């Protein structure tokens, strides 16, 4: 799937607050950048079909909102952004093939997007040797330390560790983990175990199921027998809906926690998420003038009935951070932009964000509880947390 959604000739409608802010940021940019000809080329790569469709569509919407705001306000120092969109179908082969196309055929300046960890691993096998910037916008298991890989999603010490601190203080010290069978749940489960044991807790069991699992009954039978204090779920994409429906049918009384839940699911299935806890860098219920303006612009472009996810907000942030770095560097040359990332920040809907020296964004951390209206009530706002990638020096 390839489409040029926003080019020099096609600009999506955008709105005053965002456009005015971008316009003010564009004044006085280096003349060397303004003198360059042609559009700046960005690639968007993610799962727009397959398991992660429910997340990919919102991610693309937020990416497009940022592009529209910037283009309508004059672009990046006078240069419009030209976008090529590719669907990796949430497969390793799709991620490799489409990353190669974006790098070699489309000659994009950077790639933004991706959802499943299996796809960022695959895409990096193309972008890292090519010395091409890849900005991953999904919370993930951490551990990547590469000069051309940047993350605007949370890593475990920003998401898992604060959640374990709260859960052990309020719910108990034992858990049972249920996840999909790939790198994010498996590696994240290891981080949960380390964090829980540091609090004197214990993981009573961890099970990882293949994509497309329809019957969680046997797993829930074992969960019931283990009788943990709380349940930790890391089931991916559309499979999470199946899992939650069956979890409800079993009538469990334990607190359910999932660091994969936000408005993408709760808007359409409030009966499944009501009472659940989640930690994300962004929830729509966050109260701030910046978030209010962001939600207004999003609803006017895509409809008031469309949710915004943490993954989507992180994609929006990635575009703006890239813009700021290019303007700081005065060029789209990869190594210059990479260095400039250290010196820029963005007033994002989630709060102020910027990159640490390990190429991970200093994300905010919000613990929230789902309500019966499909929204999330903030339980604790931890603010920005410095990301920890062990033994990473770039």
GROMACS .gro file of C-alpha atoms in nm:
model
  394
    1UNK     CA    1   0.000   0.000   0.000
    2UNK     CA    2   0.161   0.325  -0.110
    3UNK     CA    3   0.008   0.669  -0.108
    4UNK     CA    4   0.140   1.022  -0.115
    5UNK     CA    5  -0.104   1.175   0.127
    6UNK     CA    6   0.053   1.518   0.165
    7UNK     CA    7   0.278   1.679  -0.094
    8UNK     CA    8   0.370   2.025  -0.213
    9UNK     CA    9   0.053   2.021  -0.418
   10UNK     CA   10  -0.185   1.859  -0.168
   11UNK     CA   11  -0.225   2.009   0.177
   12UNK     CA   12  -0.477   1.884   0.429
   13UNK     CA   13  -0.696   2.132   0.617
   14UNK     CA   14  -0.555   2.234   0.954
   15UNK     CA   15  -0.636   2.473   1.230
   16UNK     CA   16  -0.533   2.801   1.385
   17UNK     CA   17  -0.374   2.703   1.716
   18UNK     CA   18  -0.133   2.444   1.579
   19UNK     CA   19  -0.057   2.634   1.260
   20UNK     CA   20   0.012   2.959   1.442
   21UNK     CA   21   0.251   2.786   1.679
   22UNK     CA   22   0.439   2.628   1.390
   23UNK     CA   23   0.454   2.957   1.202
   24UNK     CA   24   0.615   3.130   1.497
   25UNK     CA   25   0.871   2.849   1.525
   26UNK     CA   26   0.963   2.881   1.156
   27UNK     CA   27   1.077   3.243   1.168
   28UNK     CA   28   1.447   3.311   1.134
   29UNK     CA   29   1.547   2.961   1.027
   30UNK     CA   30   1.894   2.914   0.876
   31UNK     CA   31   1.919   3.046   0.521
   32UNK     CA   32   2.108   2.734   0.414
   33UNK     CA   33   1.798   2.521   0.476
   34UNK     CA   34   1.561   2.767   0.309
   35UNK     CA   35   1.789   2.769   0.007
   36UNK     CA   36   1.759   2.394  -0.049
   37UNK     CA   37   1.514   2.300  -0.321
   38UNK     CA   38   1.236   2.047  -0.323
   39UNK     CA   39   1.030   1.894  -0.046
   40UNK     CA   40   1.158   1.721   0.262
   41UNK     CA   41   1.068   1.353   0.226
   42UNK     CA   42   0.929   1.155   0.517
   43UNK     CA   43   0.820   0.794   0.512
   44UNK     CA   44   0.544   0.658   0.733
   45UNK     CA   45   0.566   0.283   0.789
   46UNK     CA   46   0.328   0.087   1.010
   47UNK     CA   47   0.065  -0.184   1.037
   48UNK     CA   48  -0.236  -0.051   0.848
   49UNK     CA   49  -0.375  -0.399   0.787
   50UNK     CA   50  -0.339  -0.717   0.990
   51UNK     CA   51  -0.317  -0.755   1.368
   52UNK     CA   52  -0.235  -0.391   1.448
   53UNK     CA   53  -0.489  -0.217   1.221
   54UNK     CA   54  -0.678  -0.088   1.525
   55UNK     CA   55  -0.363   0.102   1.631
   56UNK     CA   56  -0.210   0.185   1.292
   57UNK     CA   57  -0.502   0.395   1.169
   58UNK     CA   58  -0.490   0.631   1.467
   59UNK     CA   59  -0.112   0.648   1.448
   60UNK     CA   60  -0.135   0.756   1.084
   61UNK     CA   61  -0.403   1.013   1.164
   62UNK     CA   62  -0.183   1.182   1.425
   63UNK     CA   63   0.115   1.174   1.191
   64UNK     CA   64  -0.095   1.336   0.919
   65UNK     CA   65  -0.223   1.602   1.157
   66UNK     CA   66   0.133   1.708   1.238
   67UNK     CA   67   0.228   1.712   0.869
   68UNK     CA   68  -0.077   1.921   0.781
   69UNK     CA   69  -0.014   2.175   1.057
   70UNK     CA   70   0.349   2.215   0.956
   71UNK     CA   71   0.284   2.236   0.581
   72UNK     CA   72   0.002   2.487   0.625
   73UNK     CA   73   0.230   2.702   0.838
   74UNK     CA   74   0.501   2.713   0.572
   75UNK     CA   75   0.671   2.379   0.610
   76UNK     CA   76   1.012   2.323   0.762
   77UNK     CA   77   1.188   2.656   0.706
   78UNK     CA   78   0.991   2.710   0.388
   79UNK     CA   79   1.013   2.356   0.252
   80UNK     CA   80   0.699   2.144   0.236
   81UNK     CA   81   0.696   1.786   0.362
   82UNK     CA   82   0.628   1.514   0.107
   83UNK     CA   83   0.495   1.190   0.262
   84UNK     CA   84   0.503   0.831   0.142
   85UNK     CA   85   0.288   0.587   0.341
   86UNK     CA   86   0.363   0.213   0.352
   87UNK     CA   87   0.181  -0.076   0.520
   88UNK     CA   88   0.406  -0.342   0.677
   89UNK     CA   89   0.100  -0.561   0.754
   90UNK     CA   90   0.257  -0.624   1.098
   91UNK     CA   91   0.502  -0.874   0.947
   92UNK     CA   92   0.879  -0.890   0.946
   93UNK     CA   93   0.888  -0.941   0.568
   94UNK     CA   94   0.657  -0.647   0.513
   95UNK     CA   95   0.867  -0.422   0.735
   96UNK     CA   96   1.189  -0.519   0.557
   97UNK     CA   97   1.047  -0.484   0.205
   98UNK     CA   98   0.874  -0.152   0.270
   99UNK     CA   99   1.174  -0.008   0.457
  100UNK     CA  100   1.393  -0.096   0.160
  101UNK     CA  101   1.149   0.076  -0.075
  102UNK     CA  102   1.136   0.391   0.137
  103UNK     CA  103   1.514   0.408   0.170
  104UNK     CA  104   1.624   0.301  -0.178
  105UNK     CA  105   1.339   0.396  -0.413
  106UNK     CA  106   1.169   0.688  -0.239
  107UNK     CA  107   1.492   0.820  -0.085
  108UNK     CA  108   1.313   0.953   0.223
  109UNK     CA  109   1.503   1.162   0.474
  110UNK     CA  110   1.361   0.969   0.770
  111UNK     CA  111   1.106   0.696   0.851
  112UNK     CA  112   0.849   0.741   1.129
  113UNK     CA  113   0.600   0.491   1.271
  114UNK     CA  114   0.588   0.114   1.336
  115UNK     CA  115   0.395  -0.059   1.613
  116UNK     CA  116   0.502  -0.416   1.686
  117UNK     CA  117   0.857  -0.473   1.812
  118UNK     CA  118   0.903  -0.747   1.555
  119UNK     CA  119   0.865  -0.480   1.285
  120UNK     CA  120   1.111  -0.230   1.432
  121UNK     CA  121   1.366  -0.511   1.460
  122UNK     CA  122   1.305  -0.595   1.093
  123UNK     CA  123   1.309  -0.234   0.972
  124UNK     CA  124   1.632  -0.162   1.159
  125UNK     CA  125   1.803  -0.435   0.958
  126UNK     CA  126   1.755  -0.196   0.664
  127UNK     CA  127   1.777   0.151   0.815
  128UNK     CA  128   2.079   0.103   1.043
  129UNK     CA  129   2.322  -0.019   0.773
  130UNK     CA  130   2.187   0.254   0.543
  131UNK     CA  131   2.247   0.518   0.815
  132UNK     CA  132   1.889   0.633   0.778
  133UNK     CA  133   1.690   0.781   1.067
  134UNK     CA  134   1.414   0.555   1.203
  135UNK     CA  135   1.180   0.709   1.462
  136UNK     CA  136   0.980   0.443   1.647
  137UNK     CA  137   0.667   0.582   1.811
  138UNK     CA  138   0.545   0.290   2.023
  139UNK     CA  139   0.619   0.200   2.386
  140UNK     CA  140   0.846  -0.101   2.377
  141UNK     CA  141   1.077  -0.332   2.569
  142UNK     CA  142   1.383  -0.106   2.540
  143UNK     CA  143   1.734  -0.236   2.489
  144UNK     CA  144   1.807  -0.079   2.151
  145UNK     CA  145   2.120   0.136   2.140
  146UNK     CA  146   2.187   0.241   1.781
  147UNK     CA  147   2.285   0.585   1.647
  148UNK     CA  148   2.012   0.605   1.382
  149UNK     CA  149   1.725   0.467   1.592
  150UNK     CA  150   1.515   0.712   1.795
  151UNK     CA  151   1.218   0.623   2.015
  152UNK     CA  152   0.932   0.853   2.112
  153UNK     CA  153   0.750   0.575   2.299
  154UNK     CA  154   0.805   0.473   2.660
  155UNK     CA  155   1.065   0.218   2.769
  156UNK     CA  156   1.024  -0.004   3.079
  157UNK     CA  157   1.157   0.234   3.345
  158UNK     CA  158   0.910   0.498   3.221
  159UNK     CA  159   0.609   0.268   3.203
  160UNK     CA  160   0.657  -0.065   3.381
  161UNK     CA  161   0.855   0.041   3.688
  162UNK     CA  162   0.616   0.319   3.802
  163UNK     CA  163   0.322   0.084   3.749
  164UNK     CA  164   0.481  -0.192   3.957
  165UNK     CA  165   0.552   0.060   4.234
  166UNK     CA  166   0.185   0.160   4.246
  167UNK     CA  167   0.045  -0.192   4.208
  168UNK     CA  168   0.258  -0.343   4.483
  169UNK     CA  169   0.164  -0.058   4.717
  170UNK     CA  170  -0.209  -0.081   4.642
  171UNK     CA  171  -0.301  -0.425   4.506
  172UNK     CA  172  -0.050  -0.682   4.627
  173UNK     CA  173   0.280  -0.838   4.531
  174UNK     CA  174   0.196  -1.127   4.302
  175UNK     CA  175   0.093  -1.124   3.938
  176UNK     CA  176   0.022  -1.352   3.644
  177UNK     CA  177   0.133  -1.233   3.300
  178UNK     CA  178  -0.054  -1.307   2.976
  179UNK     CA  179   0.095  -1.185   2.650
  180UNK     CA  180   0.126  -1.240   2.279
  181UNK     CA  181   0.419  -1.453   2.171
  182UNK     CA  182   0.676  -1.205   2.042
  183UNK     CA  183   0.957  -0.985   2.165
  184UNK     CA  184   0.764  -0.699   2.334
  185UNK     CA  185   0.561  -0.912   2.580
  186UNK     CA  186   0.845  -1.156   2.646
  187UNK     CA  187   1.111  -0.894   2.713
  188UNK     CA  188   0.867  -0.672   2.901
  189UNK     CA  189   0.772  -0.968   3.122
  190UNK     CA  190   1.137  -0.994   3.222
  191UNK     CA  191   1.130  -0.627   3.322
  192UNK     CA  192   0.809  -0.681   3.520
  193UNK     CA  193   0.973  -0.968   3.708
  194UNK     CA  194   1.283  -0.762   3.794
  195UNK     CA  195   1.075  -0.466   3.910
  196UNK     CA  196   0.837  -0.687   4.109
  197UNK     CA  197   1.114  -0.881   4.281
  198UNK     CA  198   1.277  -0.552   4.381
  199UNK     CA  199   0.954  -0.483   4.574
  200UNK     CA  200   0.949  -0.827   4.733
  201UNK     CA  201   0.694  -0.955   4.483
  202UNK     CA  202   0.670  -1.253   4.249
  203UNK     CA  203   0.547  -1.348   3.903
  204UNK     CA  204   0.336  -1.661   3.957
  205UNK     CA  205   0.318  -1.746   3.588
  206UNK     CA  206   0.374  -1.606   3.240
  207UNK     CA  207   0.209  -1.736   2.923
  208UNK     CA  208   0.260  -1.616   2.566
  209UNK     CA  209   0.007  -1.705   2.298
  210UNK     CA  210   0.031  -1.695   1.918
  211UNK     CA  211  -0.132  -1.419   1.715
  212UNK     CA  212  -0.493  -1.499   1.634
  213UNK     CA  213  -0.565  -1.694   1.955
  214UNK     CA  214  -0.941  -1.734   1.991
  215UNK     CA  215  -0.967  -1.938   2.312
  216UNK     CA  216  -0.803  -1.798   2.625
  217UNK     CA  217  -1.000  -2.037   2.846
  218UNK     CA  218  -0.718  -2.279   2.933
  219UNK     CA  219  -0.492  -1.988   3.025
  220UNK     CA  220  -0.762  -1.836   3.245
  221UNK     CA  221  -0.813  -2.170   3.418
  222UNK     CA  222  -0.445  -2.172   3.516
  223UNK     CA  223  -0.467  -1.805   3.614
  224UNK     CA  224  -0.761  -1.882   3.840
  225UNK     CA  225  -0.568  -2.162   4.008
  226UNK     CA  226  -0.263  -1.939   4.064
  227UNK     CA  227  -0.480  -1.671   4.228
  228UNK     CA  228  -0.248  -1.369   4.187
  229UNK     CA  229  -0.312  -1.031   4.347
  230UNK     CA  230  -0.335  -0.864   4.005
  231UNK     CA  231  -0.323  -0.966   3.639
  232UNK     CA  232  -0.084  -0.816   3.384
  233UNK     CA  233  -0.194  -0.837   3.019
  234UNK     CA  234   0.026  -0.767   2.715
  235UNK     CA  235  -0.182  -0.912   2.433
  236UNK     CA  236  -0.140  -0.724   2.106
  237UNK     CA  237  -0.380  -0.548   1.872
  238UNK     CA  238  -0.715  -0.702   1.788
  239UNK     CA  239  -0.633  -1.010   1.999
  240UNK     CA  240  -0.654  -0.791   2.310
  241UNK     CA  241  -1.028  -0.741   2.253
  242UNK     CA  242  -1.080  -1.118   2.237
  243UNK     CA  243  -0.876  -1.161   2.554
  244UNK     CA  244  -1.066  -0.894   2.748
  245UNK     CA  245  -1.406  -1.030   2.648
  246UNK     CA  246  -1.317  -1.373   2.780
  247UNK     CA  247  -1.151  -1.230   3.092
  248UNK     CA  248  -1.478  -1.054   3.176
  249UNK     CA  249  -1.677  -1.372   3.119
  250UNK     CA  250  -1.465  -1.555   3.378
  251UNK     CA  251  -1.566  -1.301   3.641
  252UNK     CA  252  -1.218  -1.242   3.785
  253UNK     CA  253  -1.208  -1.008   4.084
  254UNK     CA  254  -0.838  -0.922   4.061
  255UNK     CA  255  -0.721  -0.586   3.933
  256UNK     CA  256  -0.643  -0.602   3.562
  257UNK     CA  257  -0.345  -0.400   3.439
  258UNK     CA  258  -0.240  -0.369   3.075
  259UNK     CA  259   0.028  -0.136   2.943
  260UNK     CA  260  -0.134  -0.174   2.600
  261UNK     CA  261  -0.469  -0.010   2.681
  262UNK     CA  262  -0.583   0.341   2.595
  263UNK     CA  263  -0.868   0.516   2.411
  264UNK     CA  264  -0.813   0.310   2.096
  265UNK     CA  265  -0.983   0.022   2.277
  266UNK     CA  266  -1.195   0.196   2.540
  267UNK     CA  267  -1.382   0.426   2.298
  268UNK     CA  268  -1.547   0.126   2.136
  269UNK     CA  269  -1.545  -0.123   2.424
  270UNK     CA  270  -1.590   0.068   2.752
  271UNK     CA  271  -1.752  -0.239   2.904
  272UNK     CA  272  -1.419  -0.423   2.865
  273UNK     CA  273  -1.187  -0.151   2.993
  274UNK     CA  274  -1.392  -0.003   3.278
  275UNK     CA  275  -1.195  -0.052   3.600
  276UNK     CA  276  -0.876  -0.160   3.423
  277UNK     CA  277  -0.549   0.022   3.488
  278UNK     CA  278  -0.298   0.128   3.225
  279UNK     CA  279   0.018   0.335   3.204
  280UNK     CA  280   0.081   0.545   2.894
  281UNK     CA  281   0.261   0.868   2.811
  282UNK     CA  282  -0.068   1.014   2.690
  283UNK     CA  283  -0.440   0.986   2.758
  284UNK     CA  284  -0.705   1.209   2.609
  285UNK     CA  285  -0.825   1.295   2.960
  286UNK     CA  286  -0.503   1.479   3.043
  287UNK     CA  287  -0.603   1.834   3.135
  288UNK     CA  288  -0.395   2.110   2.974
  289UNK     CA  289  -0.447   2.389   2.723
  290UNK     CA  290  -0.204   2.219   2.485
  291UNK     CA  291  -0.395   1.891   2.492
  292UNK     CA  292  -0.729   2.070   2.450
  293UNK     CA  293  -0.599   2.240   2.133
  294UNK     CA  294  -0.458   1.910   2.006
  295UNK     CA  295  -0.786   1.724   2.058
  296UNK     CA  296  -0.981   2.004   1.889
  297UNK     CA  297  -0.757   1.997   1.582
  298UNK     CA  298  -0.776   1.618   1.565
  299UNK     CA  299  -1.156   1.605   1.593
  300UNK     CA  300  -1.199   1.874   1.327
  301UNK     CA  301  -0.981   1.679   1.086
  302UNK     CA  302  -1.091   1.323   1.157
  303UNK     CA  303  -1.419   1.344   1.352
  304UNK     CA  304  -1.513   1.375   1.717
  305UNK     CA  305  -1.588   1.003   1.733
  306UNK     CA  306  -1.226   0.908   1.656
  307UNK     CA  307  -1.000   0.826   1.952
  308UNK     CA  308  -0.641   0.937   1.999
  309UNK     CA  309  -0.391   0.684   2.129
  310UNK     CA  310  -0.057   0.718   2.304
  311UNK     CA  311   0.110   0.565   1.999
  312UNK     CA  312  -0.058   0.825   1.778
  313UNK     CA  313   0.041   1.115   2.004
  314UNK     CA  314   0.400   0.987   2.000
  315UNK     CA  315   0.394   0.991   1.618
  316UNK     CA  316   0.272   1.351   1.628
  317UNK     CA  317   0.560   1.436   1.862
  318UNK     CA  318   0.812   1.260   1.638
  319UNK     CA  319   0.722   1.477   1.338
  320UNK     CA  320   0.760   1.797   1.540
  321UNK     CA  321   1.088   1.687   1.698
  322UNK     CA  322   1.221   1.602   1.352
  323UNK     CA  323   1.115   1.947   1.230
  324UNK     CA  324   1.289   2.116   1.523
  325UNK     CA  325   1.608   1.915   1.467
  326UNK     CA  326   1.623   1.989   1.093
  327UNK     CA  327   1.577   2.359   1.161
  328UNK     CA  328   1.841   2.348   1.433
  329UNK     CA  329   2.086   2.166   1.205
  330UNK     CA  330   2.007   2.383   0.902
  331UNK     CA  331   2.002   2.073   0.683
  332UNK     CA  332   1.834   1.734   0.637
  333UNK     CA  333   2.173   1.559   0.635
  334UNK     CA  334   2.125   1.260   0.864
  335UNK     CA  335   2.419   1.294   1.101
  336UNK     CA  336   2.360   1.666   1.148
  337UNK     CA  337   1.992   1.605   1.231
  338UNK     CA  338   2.088   1.322   1.466
  339UNK     CA  339   2.320   1.554   1.658
  340UNK     CA  340   2.057   1.830   1.666
  341UNK     CA  341   1.805   1.599   1.833
  342UNK     CA  342   2.007   1.646   2.154
  343UNK     CA  343   1.935   2.019   2.155
  344UNK     CA  344   1.564   2.048   2.077
  345UNK     CA  345   1.240   1.999   2.268
  346UNK     CA  346   0.867   2.015   2.197
  347UNK     CA  347   0.565   2.128   2.394
  348UNK     CA  348   0.367   1.811   2.323
  349UNK     CA  349   0.008   1.723   2.418
  350UNK     CA  350   0.149   1.490   2.686
  351UNK     CA  351   0.377   1.769   2.820
  352UNK     CA  352   0.730   1.882   2.741
  353UNK     CA  353   0.939   1.619   2.560
  354UNK     CA  354   1.299   1.593   2.444
  355UNK     CA  355   1.557   1.326   2.370
  356UNK     CA  356   1.806   1.181   2.615
  357UNK     CA  357   2.159   1.086   2.510
  358UNK     CA  358   2.047   0.726   2.443
  359UNK     CA  359   1.807   0.844   2.165
  360UNK     CA  360   1.495   0.771   2.372
  361UNK     CA  361   1.247   1.049   2.439
  362UNK     CA  362   1.202   1.173   2.792
  363UNK     CA  363   0.839   1.067   2.789
  364UNK     CA  364   0.580   1.145   3.049
  365UNK     CA  365   0.427   0.865   3.254
  366UNK     CA  366   0.057   0.853   3.338
  367UNK     CA  367  -0.121   0.584   3.538
  368UNK     CA  368  -0.494   0.587   3.462
  369UNK     CA  369  -0.811   0.386   3.525
  370UNK     CA  370  -1.076   0.321   3.263
  371UNK     CA  371  -1.428   0.445   3.336
  372UNK     CA  372  -1.766   0.334   3.201
  373UNK     CA  373  -1.772   0.617   2.944
  374UNK     CA  374  -1.471   0.480   2.758
  375UNK     CA  375  -1.235   0.742   2.899
  376UNK     CA  376  -0.938   0.721   3.135
  377UNK     CA  377  -0.916   0.897   3.471
  378UNK     CA  378  -0.562   0.992   3.569
  379UNK     CA  379  -0.463   0.816   3.893
  380UNK     CA  380  -0.105   0.950   3.908
  381UNK     CA  381   0.098   1.175   3.679
  382UNK     CA  382   0.467   1.096   3.719
  383UNK     CA  383   0.574   1.365   3.472
  384UNK     CA  384   0.880   1.322   3.252
  385UNK     CA  385   1.106   1.029   3.337
  386UNK     CA  386   1.461   0.994   3.207
  387UNK     CA  387   1.479   0.678   2.991
  388UNK     CA  388   1.716   0.401   3.097
  389UNK     CA  389   1.883   0.186   2.834
  390UNK     CA  390   2.144  -0.027   3.011
  391UNK     CA  391   2.505   0.021   2.899
  392UNK     CA  392   2.404   0.255   2.617
  393UNK     CA  393   2.656   0.522   2.520
  394UNK     CA  394   2.604   0.701   2.190
   0.00000   0.00000   0.00000
